[in-house]
Amino acid sequence: WKDEYLGVNATINNTEGGAATKASDGIEFHGAWAEWPVGGQGENQLYHFANYNFTLVATVSIDGVPTEDGPIPLMGTKLNDEGKSKLMELSYEKEKKWILQCSDGRSSEKLSNSWKSKTQYQVAIVLRNGTQATVYVDGKSVGEAPCQLENKHPKEISHFFIGGDGGSTNNKRSQKGVPVTVRNVLLYNRPLSSEEINALNTKLSIPKAGQ
């Protein structure tokens, strides 16, 4: 998945029987997901800022309804411990609620906003000072949670995951039954303000990537 700003390309992965197919201006993930490297780049880390401050924005549609219980990952960050731990994650569930999880699931908040199948949303996850996460849906803040890991955990982010996380068996099974279409993924090296995120949603003003 090429970075149009000539940065670091994402890699698409899939579970057995999963697939990622081209959609209009995006990709449909069906039992598949994308990994956008941060620490996984090695010594030359263009996105090292993501360990402390970032805004990750994507236009998504969940093109089905999960049948399994529990949250299904949509986008977030994994740490450099072989992908076992997560700093933050935006997920969804069969009751059609968004869920924000932080600190490897020790902080979890079911957000007030609901989602509808086959409906396009602009979602954004924001990290401030490496400790505070906020989620925006269609330009509006819908929840926040502390994101601070215990000292025993590694601090560095390995990669962003988008469309899924390739995680547990239950998540893999659920993701296979729920196609997710992702478009217009943007990464900023700072927490965008509410006004900037709303401007992105309304397409009145788009901050230049990387600023």
mmCIF file of C-alpha atoms in Angstrom:
data_model
loop_
_atom_site.group_PDB
_atom_site.id
_atom_site.type_symbol
_atom_site.label_atom_id
_atom_site.label_comp_id
_atom_site.label_asym_id
_atom_site.label_seq_id
_atom_site.Cartn_x
_atom_site.Cartn_y
_atom_site.Cartn_z
ATOM 1 C CA TRP A 1 0.000 0.000 0.000
ATOM 2 C CA LYS A 2 1.977 2.987 -1.307
ATOM 3 C CA ASP A 3 2.503 6.201 0.629
ATOM 4 C CA GLU A 4 1.493 8.979 -1.784
ATOM 5 C CA TYR A 5 3.767 11.408 0.107
ATOM 6 C CA LEU A 6 6.811 9.227 -0.684
ATOM 7 C CA GLY A 7 7.244 8.235 2.933
ATOM 8 C CA VAL A 8 7.059 4.639 4.151
ATOM 9 C CA ASN A 9 4.731 2.191 2.433
ATOM 10 C CA ALA A 10 2.365 -0.032 4.409
ATOM 11 C CA THR A 11 2.404 -3.813 4.093
ATOM 12 C CA ILE A 12 -0.818 -5.769 3.632
ATOM 13 C CA ASN A 13 -1.151 -9.074 5.489
ATOM 14 C CA ASN A 14 -3.963 -11.590 5.671
ATOM 15 C CA THR A 15 -5.095 -14.607 7.627
ATOM 16 C CA GLU A 16 -5.689 -17.957 5.943
ATOM 17 C CA GLY A 17 -8.599 -17.425 3.578
ATOM 18 C CA GLY A 18 -8.465 -13.642 4.022
ATOM 19 C CA ALA A 19 -8.026 -11.098 1.259
ATOM 20 C CA ALA A 20 -7.465 -7.425 0.515
ATOM 21 C CA THR A 21 -8.930 -6.067 -2.710
ATOM 22 C CA LYS A 22 -8.864 -2.674 -4.375
ATOM 23 C CA ALA A 23 -11.906 -0.483 -3.810
ATOM 24 C CA SER A 24 -12.692 2.986 -5.126
ATOM 25 C CA ASP A 25 -9.760 5.094 -3.840
ATOM 26 C CA GLY A 26 -9.018 2.549 -1.133
ATOM 27 C CA ILE A 27 -8.770 -1.077 -0.051
ATOM 28 C CA GLU A 28 -11.364 -3.554 1.199
ATOM 29 C CA PHE A 29 -9.994 -5.763 3.971
ATOM 30 C CA HIS A 30 -11.708 -9.124 4.480
ATOM 31 C CA GLY A 31 -9.724 -11.108 7.022
ATOM 32 C CA ALA A 32 -6.720 -8.939 6.167
ATOM 33 C CA TRP A 33 -5.026 -5.825 7.534
ATOM 34 C CA ALA A 34 -2.286 -3.293 6.811
ATOM 35 C CA GLU A 35 0.812 -2.585 8.898
ATOM 36 C CA TRP A 36 2.445 0.851 8.646
ATOM 37 C CA PRO A 37 5.920 0.595 10.254
ATOM 38 C CA VAL A 38 7.223 2.992 12.898
ATOM 39 C CA GLY A 39 9.982 1.277 14.924
ATOM 40 C CA GLY A 40 9.717 -1.567 12.432
ATOM 41 C CA GLN A 41 11.555 0.633 9.918
ATOM 42 C CA GLY A 42 14.851 -0.117 11.672
ATOM 43 C CA GLU A 43 17.437 2.601 12.300
ATOM 44 C CA ASN A 44 15.980 5.138 9.848
ATOM 45 C CA GLN A 45 12.649 5.854 11.522
ATOM 46 C CA LEU A 46 10.720 8.558 9.677
ATOM 47 C CA TYR A 47 7.769 8.198 12.051
ATOM 48 C CA HIS A 48 9.582 8.102 15.408
ATOM 49 C CA PHE A 49 7.380 11.024 16.524
ATOM 50 C CA ALA A 50 4.462 8.568 16.752
ATOM 51 C CA ASN A 51 5.789 7.342 20.101
ATOM 52 C CA TYR A 52 4.725 10.657 21.635
ATOM 53 C CA ASN A 53 2.380 12.659 19.411
ATOM 54 C CA PHE A 54 0.391 11.837 16.289
ATOM 55 C CA THR A 55 -2.961 11.987 14.543
ATOM 56 C CA LEU A 56 -3.996 9.052 12.357
ATOM 57 C CA VAL A 57 -7.028 9.719 10.168
ATOM 58 C CA ALA A 58 -8.884 7.313 7.881
ATOM 59 C CA THR A 59 -12.185 7.095 6.039
ATOM 60 C CA VAL A 60 -13.749 3.724 6.840
ATOM 61 C CA SER A 61 -16.915 1.736 6.282
ATOM 62 C CA ILE A 62 -17.799 -1.497 8.067
ATOM 63 C CA ASP A 63 -19.598 -3.458 5.379
ATOM 64 C CA GLY A 64 -21.312 -6.031 7.571
ATOM 65 C CA VAL A 65 -22.283 -6.832 11.171
ATOM 66 C CA PRO A 66 -20.056 -9.017 13.390
ATOM 67 C CA THR A 67 -21.548 -12.200 14.801
ATOM 68 C CA GLU A 68 -18.903 -12.813 17.474
ATOM 69 C CA ASP A 69 -18.876 -11.127 20.887
ATOM 70 C CA GLY A 70 -16.103 -8.747 21.839
ATOM 71 C CA PRO A 71 -14.309 -5.842 20.168
ATOM 72 C CA ILE A 72 -12.887 -6.214 16.656
ATOM 73 C CA PRO A 73 -9.791 -4.060 15.993
ATOM 74 C CA LEU A 74 -10.067 -1.370 13.318
ATOM 75 C CA MET A 75 -6.922 0.736 13.750
ATOM 76 C CA GLY A 76 -4.298 1.452 16.367
ATOM 77 C CA THR A 77 -0.681 0.940 17.420
ATOM 78 C CA LYS A 78 1.300 -2.146 18.427
ATOM 79 C CA LEU A 79 4.504 -2.089 20.461
ATOM 80 C CA ASN A 80 7.893 -3.603 19.699
ATOM 81 C CA ASP A 81 7.450 -6.766 21.763
ATOM 82 C CA GLU A 82 6.676 -8.990 18.772
ATOM 83 C CA GLY A 83 3.262 -7.362 18.457
ATOM 84 C CA LYS A 84 1.960 -8.724 21.767
ATOM 85 C CA SER A 85 1.025 -5.364 23.337
ATOM 86 C CA LYS A 86 -0.911 -2.352 22.103
ATOM 87 C CA LEU A 87 -0.658 1.269 23.162
ATOM 88 C CA MET A 88 -4.070 2.199 21.771
ATOM 89 C CA GLU A 89 -6.811 0.717 19.616
ATOM 90 C CA LEU A 90 -10.099 1.801 18.063
ATOM 91 C CA SER A 91 -12.397 -1.173 17.617
ATOM 92 C CA TYR A 92 -16.059 -1.949 16.923
ATOM 93 C CA GLU A 93 -18.537 -4.592 18.098
ATOM 94 C CA LYS A 94 -21.733 -6.317 17.041
ATOM 95 C CA GLU A 95 -23.832 -3.933 19.202
ATOM 96 C CA LYS A 96 -22.601 -1.268 16.753
ATOM 97 C CA LYS A 97 -20.603 0.741 19.263
ATOM 98 C CA TRP A 98 -17.077 2.083 18.866
ATOM 99 C CA ILE A 99 -14.610 1.088 21.599
ATOM 100 C CA LEU A 100 -11.375 2.846 22.600
ATOM 101 C CA GLN A 101 -8.824 0.656 24.371
ATOM 102 C CA CYS A 102 -5.523 1.875 25.803
ATOM 103 C CA SER A 103 -2.570 0.519 27.762
ATOM 104 C CA ASP A 104 -2.948 -2.961 26.263
ATOM 105 C CA GLY A 105 -6.647 -3.124 27.157
ATOM 106 C CA ARG A 106 -6.289 -2.041 30.802
ATOM 107 C CA SER A 107 -8.223 1.118 29.968
ATOM 108 C CA SER A 108 -11.334 0.569 27.849
ATOM 109 C CA GLU A 109 -14.215 2.881 27.009
ATOM 110 C CA LYS A 110 -17.324 2.103 24.987
ATOM 111 C CA LEU A 111 -17.952 5.321 23.078
ATOM 112 C CA SER A 112 -21.310 7.047 22.858
ATOM 113 C CA ASN A 113 -21.466 7.115 19.062
ATOM 114 C CA SER A 114 -22.893 4.177 17.123
ATOM 115 C CA TRP A 115 -21.895 2.986 13.659
ATOM 116 C CA LYS A 116 -24.068 1.785 10.796
ATOM 117 C CA SER A 117 -23.168 -0.919 8.323
ATOM 118 C CA LYS A 118 -22.053 0.200 4.854
ATOM 119 C CA THR A 119 -21.823 3.815 6.025
ATOM 120 C CA GLN A 120 -18.689 5.886 5.500
ATOM 121 C CA TYR A 121 -17.090 7.529 8.544
ATOM 122 C CA GLN A 122 -14.006 9.635 9.009
ATOM 123 C CA VAL A 123 -12.275 8.341 12.142
ATOM 124 C CA ALA A 124 -9.209 9.794 13.827
ATOM 125 C CA ILE A 125 -7.113 8.574 16.741
ATOM 126 C CA VAL A 126 -4.931 11.158 18.463
ATOM 127 C CA LEU A 127 -2.055 10.622 20.912
ATOM 128 C CA ARG A 128 -0.871 13.530 23.068
ATOM 129 C CA ASN A 129 2.417 13.452 24.989
ATOM 130 C CA GLY A 130 2.482 9.669 24.788
ATOM 131 C CA THR A 131 -0.164 9.391 27.508
ATOM 132 C CA GLN A 132 -3.589 10.621 26.347
ATOM 133 C CA ALA A 133 -5.701 9.172 23.526
ATOM 134 C CA THR A 134 -8.712 10.787 21.880
ATOM 135 C CA VAL A 135 -11.050 9.453 19.200
ATOM 136 C CA TYR A 136 -12.923 11.570 16.670
ATOM 137 C CA VAL A 137 -15.742 10.361 14.421
ATOM 138 C CA ASP A 138 -16.830 12.632 11.572
ATOM 139 C CA GLY A 139 -14.954 15.559 13.067
ATOM 140 C CA LYS A 140 -16.394 15.297 16.592
ATOM 141 C CA SER A 141 -14.616 14.082 19.716
ATOM 142 C CA VAL A 142 -16.444 10.998 21.009
ATOM 143 C CA GLY A 143 -14.151 9.821 23.812
ATOM 144 C CA GLU A 144 -10.717 9.782 25.401
ATOM 145 C CA ALA A 145 -8.682 7.578 27.724
ATOM 146 C CA PRO A 146 -5.268 7.524 29.418
ATOM 147 C CA CYS A 147 -2.646 5.562 27.463
ATOM 148 C CA GLN A 148 0.329 4.958 29.712
ATOM 149 C CA LEU A 149 2.010 1.577 30.008
ATOM 150 C CA GLU A 150 3.749 0.196 33.072
ATOM 151 C CA ASN A 151 7.542 0.421 33.099
ATOM 152 C CA LYS A 152 7.903 -3.289 32.344
ATOM 153 C CA HIS A 153 6.467 -2.724 28.880
ATOM 154 C CA PRO A 154 8.566 -1.441 25.966
ATOM 155 C CA LYS A 155 7.818 2.152 25.083
ATOM 156 C CA GLU A 156 8.481 2.122 21.354
ATOM 157 C CA ILE A 157 5.709 1.682 18.786
ATOM 158 C CA SER A 158 6.411 -1.038 16.227
ATOM 159 C CA HIS A 159 3.672 -0.177 13.730
ATOM 160 C CA PHE A 160 0.207 1.156 13.080
ATOM 161 C CA PHE A 161 -2.400 -1.429 12.129
ATOM 162 C CA ILE A 162 -5.326 -0.552 9.873
ATOM 163 C CA GLY A 163 -8.366 -2.628 8.903
ATOM 164 C CA GLY A 164 -7.582 -5.238 11.573
ATOM 165 C CA ASP A 165 -4.648 -6.370 13.681
ATOM 166 C CA GLY A 166 -4.069 -10.019 12.797
ATOM 167 C CA GLY A 167 -4.479 -10.808 16.491
ATOM 168 C CA SER A 168 -6.342 -13.475 18.395
ATOM 169 C CA THR A 169 -8.158 -16.430 16.883
ATOM 170 C CA ASN A 170 -11.540 -14.938 17.765
ATOM 171 C CA ASN A 171 -10.670 -11.646 16.116
ATOM 172 C CA LYS A 172 -9.433 -13.430 12.997
ATOM 173 C CA ARG A 173 -12.657 -15.417 12.776
ATOM 174 C CA SER A 174 -14.801 -12.301 13.258
ATOM 175 C CA GLN A 175 -12.804 -10.196 10.795
ATOM 176 C CA LYS A 176 -13.212 -12.791 8.046
ATOM 177 C CA GLY A 177 -16.975 -12.304 8.188
ATOM 178 C CA VAL A 178 -16.892 -8.494 8.210
ATOM 179 C CA PRO A 179 -15.378 -6.646 5.235
ATOM 180 C CA VAL A 180 -13.960 -3.225 6.086
ATOM 181 C CA THR A 181 -13.168 -0.610 3.433
ATOM 182 C CA VAL A 182 -10.458 1.963 4.209
ATOM 183 C CA ARG A 183 -9.658 5.120 2.242
ATOM 184 C CA ASN A 184 -7.722 8.371 2.649
ATOM 185 C CA VAL A 185 -5.318 7.366 5.424
ATOM 186 C CA LEU A 186 -3.369 10.382 6.709
ATOM 187 C CA LEU A 187 -0.686 10.541 9.412
ATOM 188 C CA TYR A 188 0.329 13.810 11.112
ATOM 189 C CA ASN A 189 3.297 14.305 13.416
ATOM 190 C CA ARG A 190 1.298 16.185 16.044
ATOM 191 C CA PRO A 191 -2.126 16.110 17.687
ATOM 192 C CA LEU A 192 -4.455 18.013 15.371
ATOM 193 C CA SER A 193 -6.901 20.360 17.072
ATOM 194 C CA SER A 194 -10.640 19.725 17.059
ATOM 195 C CA GLU A 195 -10.990 22.527 14.520
ATOM 196 C CA GLU A 196 -8.441 20.984 12.165
ATOM 197 C CA ILE A 197 -10.030 17.544 12.375
ATOM 198 C CA ASN A 198 -13.454 19.028 11.735
ATOM 199 C CA ALA A 199 -12.025 20.900 8.745
ATOM 200 C CA LEU A 200 -10.670 17.616 7.400
ATOM 201 C CA ASN A 201 -14.101 16.069 7.745
ATOM 202 C CA THR A 202 -15.892 18.914 5.987
ATOM 203 C CA LYS A 203 -13.103 19.215 3.383
ATOM 204 C CA LEU A 204 -12.912 22.979 3.916
ATOM 205 C CA SER A 205 -9.217 22.942 4.806
ATOM 206 C CA ILE A 206 -6.739 20.067 4.822
ATOM 207 C CA PRO A 207 -3.531 20.536 6.848
ATOM 208 C CA LYS A 208 -0.433 19.618 4.886
ATOM 209 C CA ALA A 209 0.719 16.132 5.854
ATOM 210 C CA GLY A 210 3.744 16.063 8.105
ATOM 211 C CA GLN A 211 3.120 19.495 9.593
#
